[in-house]
Tab-separated table of N, CA and C in Angstrom:
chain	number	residue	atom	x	y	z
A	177	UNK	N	123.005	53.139	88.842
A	177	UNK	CA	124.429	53.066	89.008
A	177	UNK	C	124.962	54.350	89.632
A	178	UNK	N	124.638	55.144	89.008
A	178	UNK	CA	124.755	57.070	89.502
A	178	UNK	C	124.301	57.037	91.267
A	179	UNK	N	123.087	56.111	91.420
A	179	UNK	CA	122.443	56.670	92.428
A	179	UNK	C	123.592	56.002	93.405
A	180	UNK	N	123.923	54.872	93.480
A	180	UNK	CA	124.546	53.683	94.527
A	180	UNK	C	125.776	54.777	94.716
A	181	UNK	N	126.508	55.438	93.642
A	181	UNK	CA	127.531	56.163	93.976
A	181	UNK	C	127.590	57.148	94.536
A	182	UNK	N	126.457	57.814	94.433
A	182	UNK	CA	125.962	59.006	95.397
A	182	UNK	C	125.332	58.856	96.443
A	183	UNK	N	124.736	57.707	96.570
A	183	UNK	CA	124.460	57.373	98.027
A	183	UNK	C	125.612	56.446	99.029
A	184	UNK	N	126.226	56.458	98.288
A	184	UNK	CA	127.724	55.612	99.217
A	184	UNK	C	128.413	56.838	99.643
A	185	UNK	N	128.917	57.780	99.171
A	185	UNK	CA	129.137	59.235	98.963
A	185	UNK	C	128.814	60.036	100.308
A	186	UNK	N	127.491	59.416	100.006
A	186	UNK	CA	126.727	60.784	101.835
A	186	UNK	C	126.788	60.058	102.272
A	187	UNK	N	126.949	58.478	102.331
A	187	UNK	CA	126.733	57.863	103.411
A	187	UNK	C	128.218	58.213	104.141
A	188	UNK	N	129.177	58.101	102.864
A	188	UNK	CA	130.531	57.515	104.015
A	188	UNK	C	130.928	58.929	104.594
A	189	UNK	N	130.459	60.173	104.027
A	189	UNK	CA	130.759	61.907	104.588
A	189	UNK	C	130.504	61.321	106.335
A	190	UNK	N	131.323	62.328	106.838
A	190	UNK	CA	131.208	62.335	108.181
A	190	UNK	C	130.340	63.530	108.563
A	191	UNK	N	129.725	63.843	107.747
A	191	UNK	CA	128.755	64.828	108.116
A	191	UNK	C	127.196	64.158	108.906
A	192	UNK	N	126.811	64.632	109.896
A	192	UNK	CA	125.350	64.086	110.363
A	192	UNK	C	123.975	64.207	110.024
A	193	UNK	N	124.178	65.342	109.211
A	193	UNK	CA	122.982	65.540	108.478
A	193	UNK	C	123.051	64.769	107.206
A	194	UNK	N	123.977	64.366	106.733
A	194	UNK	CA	123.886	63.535	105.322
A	194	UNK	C	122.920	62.378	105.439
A	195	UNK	N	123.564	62.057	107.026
A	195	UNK	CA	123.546	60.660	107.321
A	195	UNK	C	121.858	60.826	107.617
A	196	UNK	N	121.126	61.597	108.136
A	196	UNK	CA	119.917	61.836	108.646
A	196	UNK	C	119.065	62.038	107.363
A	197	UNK	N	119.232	62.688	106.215
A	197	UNK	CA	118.470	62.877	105.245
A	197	UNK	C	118.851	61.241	104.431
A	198	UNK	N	119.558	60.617	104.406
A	198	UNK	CA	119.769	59.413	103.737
A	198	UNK	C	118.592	58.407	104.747
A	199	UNK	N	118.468	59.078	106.110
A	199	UNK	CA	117.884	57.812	106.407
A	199	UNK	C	116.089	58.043	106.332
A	200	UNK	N	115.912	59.784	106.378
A	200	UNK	CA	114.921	59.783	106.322
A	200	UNK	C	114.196	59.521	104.881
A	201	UNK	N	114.701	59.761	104.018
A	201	UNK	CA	114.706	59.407	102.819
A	201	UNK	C	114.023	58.168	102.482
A	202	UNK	N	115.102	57.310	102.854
A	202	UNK	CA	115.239	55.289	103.060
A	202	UNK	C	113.738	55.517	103.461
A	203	UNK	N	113.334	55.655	105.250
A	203	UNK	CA	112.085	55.565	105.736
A	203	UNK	C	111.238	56.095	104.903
A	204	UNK	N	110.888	56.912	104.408
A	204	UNK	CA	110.146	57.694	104.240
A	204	UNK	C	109.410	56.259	102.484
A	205	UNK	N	110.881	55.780	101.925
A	205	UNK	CA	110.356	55.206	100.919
A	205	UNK	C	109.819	53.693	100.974
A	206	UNK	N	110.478	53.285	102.413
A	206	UNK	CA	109.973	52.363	102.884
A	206	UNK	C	108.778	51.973	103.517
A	207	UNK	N	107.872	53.510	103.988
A	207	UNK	CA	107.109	53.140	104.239
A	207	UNK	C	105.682	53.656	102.861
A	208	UNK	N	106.437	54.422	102.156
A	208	UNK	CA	105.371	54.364	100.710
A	208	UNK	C	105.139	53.384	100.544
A	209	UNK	N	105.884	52.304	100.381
A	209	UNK	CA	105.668	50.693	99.872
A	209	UNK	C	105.110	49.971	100.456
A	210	UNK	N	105.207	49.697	101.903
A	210	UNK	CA	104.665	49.381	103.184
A	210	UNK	C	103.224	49.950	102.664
A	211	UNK	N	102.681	51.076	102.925
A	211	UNK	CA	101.652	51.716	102.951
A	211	UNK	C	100.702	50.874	101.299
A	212	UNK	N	101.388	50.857	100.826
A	212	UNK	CA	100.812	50.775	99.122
A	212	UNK	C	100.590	49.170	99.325
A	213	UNK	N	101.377	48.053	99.444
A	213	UNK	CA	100.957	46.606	99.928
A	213	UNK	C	100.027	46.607	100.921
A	214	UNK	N	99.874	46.583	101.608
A	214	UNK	CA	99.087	46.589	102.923
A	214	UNK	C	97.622	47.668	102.720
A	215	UNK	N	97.646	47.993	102.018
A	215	UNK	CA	96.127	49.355	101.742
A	215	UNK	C	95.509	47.979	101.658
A	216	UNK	N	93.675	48.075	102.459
A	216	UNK	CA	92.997	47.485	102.455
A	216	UNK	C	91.999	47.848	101.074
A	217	UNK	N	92.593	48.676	100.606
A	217	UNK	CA	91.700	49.424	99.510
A	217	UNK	C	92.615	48.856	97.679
A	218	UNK	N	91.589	48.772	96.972
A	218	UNK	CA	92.141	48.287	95.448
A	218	UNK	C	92.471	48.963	94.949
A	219	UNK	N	93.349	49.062	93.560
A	219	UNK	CA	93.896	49.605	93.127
A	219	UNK	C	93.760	51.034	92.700
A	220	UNK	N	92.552	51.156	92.157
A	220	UNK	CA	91.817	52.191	91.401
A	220	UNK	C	91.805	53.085	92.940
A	221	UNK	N	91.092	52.783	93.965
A	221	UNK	CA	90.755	53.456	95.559
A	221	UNK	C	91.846	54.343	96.014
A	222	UNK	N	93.320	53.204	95.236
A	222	UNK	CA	94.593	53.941	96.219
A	222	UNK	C	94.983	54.736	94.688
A	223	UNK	N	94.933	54.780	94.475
A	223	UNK	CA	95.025	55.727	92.873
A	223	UNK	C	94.339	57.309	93.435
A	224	UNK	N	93.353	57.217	93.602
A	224	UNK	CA	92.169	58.230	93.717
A	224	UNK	C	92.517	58.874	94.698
A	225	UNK	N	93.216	58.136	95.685
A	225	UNK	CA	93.439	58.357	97.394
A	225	UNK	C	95.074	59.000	96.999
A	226	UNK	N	95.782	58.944	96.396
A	226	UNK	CA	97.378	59.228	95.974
A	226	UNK	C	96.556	60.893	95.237
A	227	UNK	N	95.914	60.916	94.112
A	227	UNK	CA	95.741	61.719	93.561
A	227	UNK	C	94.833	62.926	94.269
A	228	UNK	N	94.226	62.598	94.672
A	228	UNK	CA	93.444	63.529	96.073
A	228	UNK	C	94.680	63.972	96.776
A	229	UNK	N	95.090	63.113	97.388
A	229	UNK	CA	96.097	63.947	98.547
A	229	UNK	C	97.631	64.794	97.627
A	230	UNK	N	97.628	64.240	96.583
A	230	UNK	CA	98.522	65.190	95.619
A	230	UNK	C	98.243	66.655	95.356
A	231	UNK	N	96.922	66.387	94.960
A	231	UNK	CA	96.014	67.522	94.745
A	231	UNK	C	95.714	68.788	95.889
A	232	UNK	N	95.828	67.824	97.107
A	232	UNK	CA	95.477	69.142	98.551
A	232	UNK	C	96.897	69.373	99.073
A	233	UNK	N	97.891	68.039	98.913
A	233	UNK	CA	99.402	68.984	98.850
A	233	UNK	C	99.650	70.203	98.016
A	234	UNK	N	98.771	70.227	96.716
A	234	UNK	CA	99.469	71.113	95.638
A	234	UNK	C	98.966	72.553	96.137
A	235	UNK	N	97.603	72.329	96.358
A	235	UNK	CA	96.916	73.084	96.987
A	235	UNK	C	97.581	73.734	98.094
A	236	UNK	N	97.678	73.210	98.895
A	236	UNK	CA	98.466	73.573	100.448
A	236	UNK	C	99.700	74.404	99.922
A	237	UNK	N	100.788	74.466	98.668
A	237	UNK	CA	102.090	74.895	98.617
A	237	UNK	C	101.264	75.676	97.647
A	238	UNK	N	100.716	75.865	96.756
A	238	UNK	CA	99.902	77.221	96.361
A	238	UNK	C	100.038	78.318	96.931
A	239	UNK	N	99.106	77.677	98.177
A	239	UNK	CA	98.856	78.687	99.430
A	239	UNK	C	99.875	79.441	100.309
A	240	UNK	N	100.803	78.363	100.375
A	240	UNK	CA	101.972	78.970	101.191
A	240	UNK	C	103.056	80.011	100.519
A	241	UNK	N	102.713	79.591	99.358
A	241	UNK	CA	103.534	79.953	98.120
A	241	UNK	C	102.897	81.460	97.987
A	242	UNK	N	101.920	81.580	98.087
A	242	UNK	CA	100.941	83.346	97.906
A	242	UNK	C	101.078	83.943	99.169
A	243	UNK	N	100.993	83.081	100.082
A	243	UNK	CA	101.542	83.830	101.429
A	243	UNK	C	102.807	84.565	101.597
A	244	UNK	N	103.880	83.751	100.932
A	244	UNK	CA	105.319	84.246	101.050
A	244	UNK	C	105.230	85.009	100.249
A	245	UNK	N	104.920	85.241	99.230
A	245	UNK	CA	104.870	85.979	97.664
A	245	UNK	C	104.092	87.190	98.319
A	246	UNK	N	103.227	87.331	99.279
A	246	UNK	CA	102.313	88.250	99.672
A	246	UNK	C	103.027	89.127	100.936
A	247	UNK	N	103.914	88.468	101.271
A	247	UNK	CA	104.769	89.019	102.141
A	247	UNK	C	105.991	89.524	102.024
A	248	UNK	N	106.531	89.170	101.237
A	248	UNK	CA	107.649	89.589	100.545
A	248	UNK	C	107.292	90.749	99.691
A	249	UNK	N	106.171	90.789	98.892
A	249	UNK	CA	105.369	92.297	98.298
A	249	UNK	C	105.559	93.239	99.700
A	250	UNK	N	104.845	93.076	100.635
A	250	UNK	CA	104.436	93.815	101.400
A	250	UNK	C	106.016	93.988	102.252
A	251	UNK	N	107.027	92.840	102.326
A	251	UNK	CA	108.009	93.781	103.282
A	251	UNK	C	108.714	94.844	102.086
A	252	UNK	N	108.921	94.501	100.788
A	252	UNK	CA	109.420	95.522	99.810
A	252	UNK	C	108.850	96.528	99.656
A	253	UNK	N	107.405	96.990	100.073
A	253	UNK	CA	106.793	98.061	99.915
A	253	UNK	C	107.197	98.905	101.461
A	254	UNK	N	107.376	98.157	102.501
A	254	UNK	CA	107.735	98.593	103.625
A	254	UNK	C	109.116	99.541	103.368
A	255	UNK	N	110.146	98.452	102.652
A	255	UNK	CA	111.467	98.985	102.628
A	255	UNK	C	111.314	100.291	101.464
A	256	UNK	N	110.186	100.178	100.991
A	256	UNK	CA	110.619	101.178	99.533
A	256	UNK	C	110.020	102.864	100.590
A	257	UNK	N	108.924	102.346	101.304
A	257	UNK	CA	108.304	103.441	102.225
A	257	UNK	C	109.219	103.877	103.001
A	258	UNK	N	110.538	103.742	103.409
A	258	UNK	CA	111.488	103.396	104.787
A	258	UNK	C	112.681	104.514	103.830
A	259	UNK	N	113.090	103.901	103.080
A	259	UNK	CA	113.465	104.640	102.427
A	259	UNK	C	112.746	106.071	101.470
A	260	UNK	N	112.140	106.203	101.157
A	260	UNK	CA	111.481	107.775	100.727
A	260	UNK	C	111.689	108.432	101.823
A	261	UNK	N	111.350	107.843	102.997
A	261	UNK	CA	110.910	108.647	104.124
A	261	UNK	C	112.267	109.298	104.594
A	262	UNK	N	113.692	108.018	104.572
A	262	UNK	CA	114.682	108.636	104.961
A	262	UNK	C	115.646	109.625	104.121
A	263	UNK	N	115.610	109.105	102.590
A	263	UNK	CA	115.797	110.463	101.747
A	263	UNK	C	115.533	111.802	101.802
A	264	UNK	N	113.930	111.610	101.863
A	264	UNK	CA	113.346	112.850	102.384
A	264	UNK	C	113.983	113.797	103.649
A	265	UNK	N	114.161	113.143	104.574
A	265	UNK	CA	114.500	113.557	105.488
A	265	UNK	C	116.166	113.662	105.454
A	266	UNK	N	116.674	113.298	104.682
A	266	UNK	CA	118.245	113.495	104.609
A	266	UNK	C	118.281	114.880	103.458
A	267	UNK	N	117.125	115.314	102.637
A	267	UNK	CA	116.928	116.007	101.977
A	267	UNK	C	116.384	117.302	102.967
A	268	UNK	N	116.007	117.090	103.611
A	268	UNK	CA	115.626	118.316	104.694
A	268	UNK	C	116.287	118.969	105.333
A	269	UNK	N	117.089	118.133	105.985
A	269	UNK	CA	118.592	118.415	106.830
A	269	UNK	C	119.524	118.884	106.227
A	270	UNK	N	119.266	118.529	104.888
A	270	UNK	CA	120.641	119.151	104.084
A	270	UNK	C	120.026	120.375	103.292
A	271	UNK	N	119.066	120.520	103.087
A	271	UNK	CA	118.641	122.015	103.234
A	271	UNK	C	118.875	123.235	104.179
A	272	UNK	N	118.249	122.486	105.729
A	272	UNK	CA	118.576	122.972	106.714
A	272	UNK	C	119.734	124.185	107.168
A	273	UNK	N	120.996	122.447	106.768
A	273	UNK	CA	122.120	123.030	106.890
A	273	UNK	C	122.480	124.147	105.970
A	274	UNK	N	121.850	124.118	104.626
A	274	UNK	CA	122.636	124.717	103.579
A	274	UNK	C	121.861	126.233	104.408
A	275	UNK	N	120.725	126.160	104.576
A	275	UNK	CA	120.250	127.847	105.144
A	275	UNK	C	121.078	128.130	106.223
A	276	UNK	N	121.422	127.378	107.493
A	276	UNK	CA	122.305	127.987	108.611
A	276	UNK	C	123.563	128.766	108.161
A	277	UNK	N	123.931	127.675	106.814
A	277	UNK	CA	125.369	127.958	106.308
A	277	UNK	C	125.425	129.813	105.965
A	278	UNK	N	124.329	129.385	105.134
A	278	UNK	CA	123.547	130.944	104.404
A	278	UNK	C	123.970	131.735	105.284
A	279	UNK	N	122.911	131.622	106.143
A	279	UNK	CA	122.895	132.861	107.539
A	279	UNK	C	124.015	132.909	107.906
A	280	UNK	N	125.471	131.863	108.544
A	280	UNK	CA	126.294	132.098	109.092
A	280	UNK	C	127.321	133.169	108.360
A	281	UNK	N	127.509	132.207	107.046
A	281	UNK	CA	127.701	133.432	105.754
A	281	UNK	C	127.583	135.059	105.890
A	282	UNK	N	126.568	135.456	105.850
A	282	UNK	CA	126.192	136.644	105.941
A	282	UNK	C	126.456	137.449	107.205
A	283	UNK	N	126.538	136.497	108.072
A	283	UNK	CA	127.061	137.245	109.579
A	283	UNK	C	128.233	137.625	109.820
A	284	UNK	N	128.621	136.504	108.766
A	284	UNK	CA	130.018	136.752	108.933
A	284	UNK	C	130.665	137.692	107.891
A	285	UNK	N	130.213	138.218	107.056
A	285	UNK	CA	130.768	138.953	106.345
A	285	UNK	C	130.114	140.478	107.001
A	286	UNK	N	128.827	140.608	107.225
A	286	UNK	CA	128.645	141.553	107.853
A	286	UNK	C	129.657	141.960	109.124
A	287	UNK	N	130.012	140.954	109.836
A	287	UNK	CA	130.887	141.259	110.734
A	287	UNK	C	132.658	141.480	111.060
A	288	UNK	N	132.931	140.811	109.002
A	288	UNK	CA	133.777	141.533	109.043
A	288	UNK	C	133.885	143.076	108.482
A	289	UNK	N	132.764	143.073	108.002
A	289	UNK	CA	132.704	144.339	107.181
A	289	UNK	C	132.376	145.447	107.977
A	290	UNK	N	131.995	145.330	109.693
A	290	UNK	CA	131.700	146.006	110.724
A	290	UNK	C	133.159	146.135	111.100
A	291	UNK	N	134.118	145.260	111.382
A	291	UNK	CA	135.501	145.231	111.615
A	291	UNK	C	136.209	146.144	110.423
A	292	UNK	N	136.548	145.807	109.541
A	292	UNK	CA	137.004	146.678	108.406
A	292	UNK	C	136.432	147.642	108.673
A	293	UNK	N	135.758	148.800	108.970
A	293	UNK	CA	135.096	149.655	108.704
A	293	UNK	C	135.099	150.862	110.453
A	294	UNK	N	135.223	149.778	111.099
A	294	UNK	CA	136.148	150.109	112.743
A	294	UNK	C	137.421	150.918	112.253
A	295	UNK	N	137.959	149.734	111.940
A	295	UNK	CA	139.521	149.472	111.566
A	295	UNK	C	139.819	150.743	110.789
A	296	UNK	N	139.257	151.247	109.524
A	296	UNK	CA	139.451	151.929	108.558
A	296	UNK	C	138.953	153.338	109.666
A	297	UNK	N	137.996	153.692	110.571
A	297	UNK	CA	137.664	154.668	110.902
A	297	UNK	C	138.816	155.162	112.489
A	298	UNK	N	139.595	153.795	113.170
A	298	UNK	CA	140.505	154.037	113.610
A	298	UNK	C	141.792	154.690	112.831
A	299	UNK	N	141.874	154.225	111.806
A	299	UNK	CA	142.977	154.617	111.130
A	299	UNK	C	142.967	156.133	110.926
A	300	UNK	N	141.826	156.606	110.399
A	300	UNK	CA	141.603	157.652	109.894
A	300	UNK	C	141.532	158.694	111.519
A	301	UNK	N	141.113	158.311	112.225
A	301	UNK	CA	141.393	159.301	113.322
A	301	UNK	C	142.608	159.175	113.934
A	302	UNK	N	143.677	158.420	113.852
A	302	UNK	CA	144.671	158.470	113.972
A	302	UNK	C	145.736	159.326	113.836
């Protein structure tokens, strides 16, 4: 009852993909059934033959499943490497700067203290 209402639902959306997954859907179950009448093979055969190919699907999304999982490790180790590296280096620069600062510091007080000391020895010969 649920389902008829939810499939009347996407059907009547004016969306095109609704309409495309409703139909692939339909096909897709139409031809399970198709496929399952028509097997030249007995019951137990298409049993074995359903459960086999269940089994190398499960298999198959395992696999894909450790792949992504294996890649996603490896781009987070990328980003965690990407970052140290740029800390580091934002940690360097700001060292850097803090020594120029240093030095400028000191030049500059030396140079006013060369000025004052002009200044004070003009005065005095004055």
């Amino acid at each position: 009852m649920k389902y008829d209402k939810m499939l009347s639902k996407c059907v009547s959306q004016e969306s095109d993909s609704s309409k495309a997954i409703v139909a692939l859907l339909t096909g897709l179950a139409v031809g399970a059934v198709l496929g399952v009448l028509f097997a030249p093979s007995s019951g137990e055969e298409t049993r074995t033959l359903i459960s086999d190919k269940a089994n190398d699907l499960t298999g198959d999304l395992k696999e894909k499943y450790q792949s992504v999982k294996e890649k996603i490790v490896a781009g987070k180790d990328d980003l965690t490497d990407l970052k140290d590296r740029t800390v580091e280096r934002v940690k360097s620069k700001a060292s850097d700067l803090n020594q120029e600062f240093k030095a400028y510091k000191e030049d500059a007080k030396t140079d006013i203290k060369q000025a004052s000391d002009d200044l004070n020895d003009s005065v005095q010969n004055a």
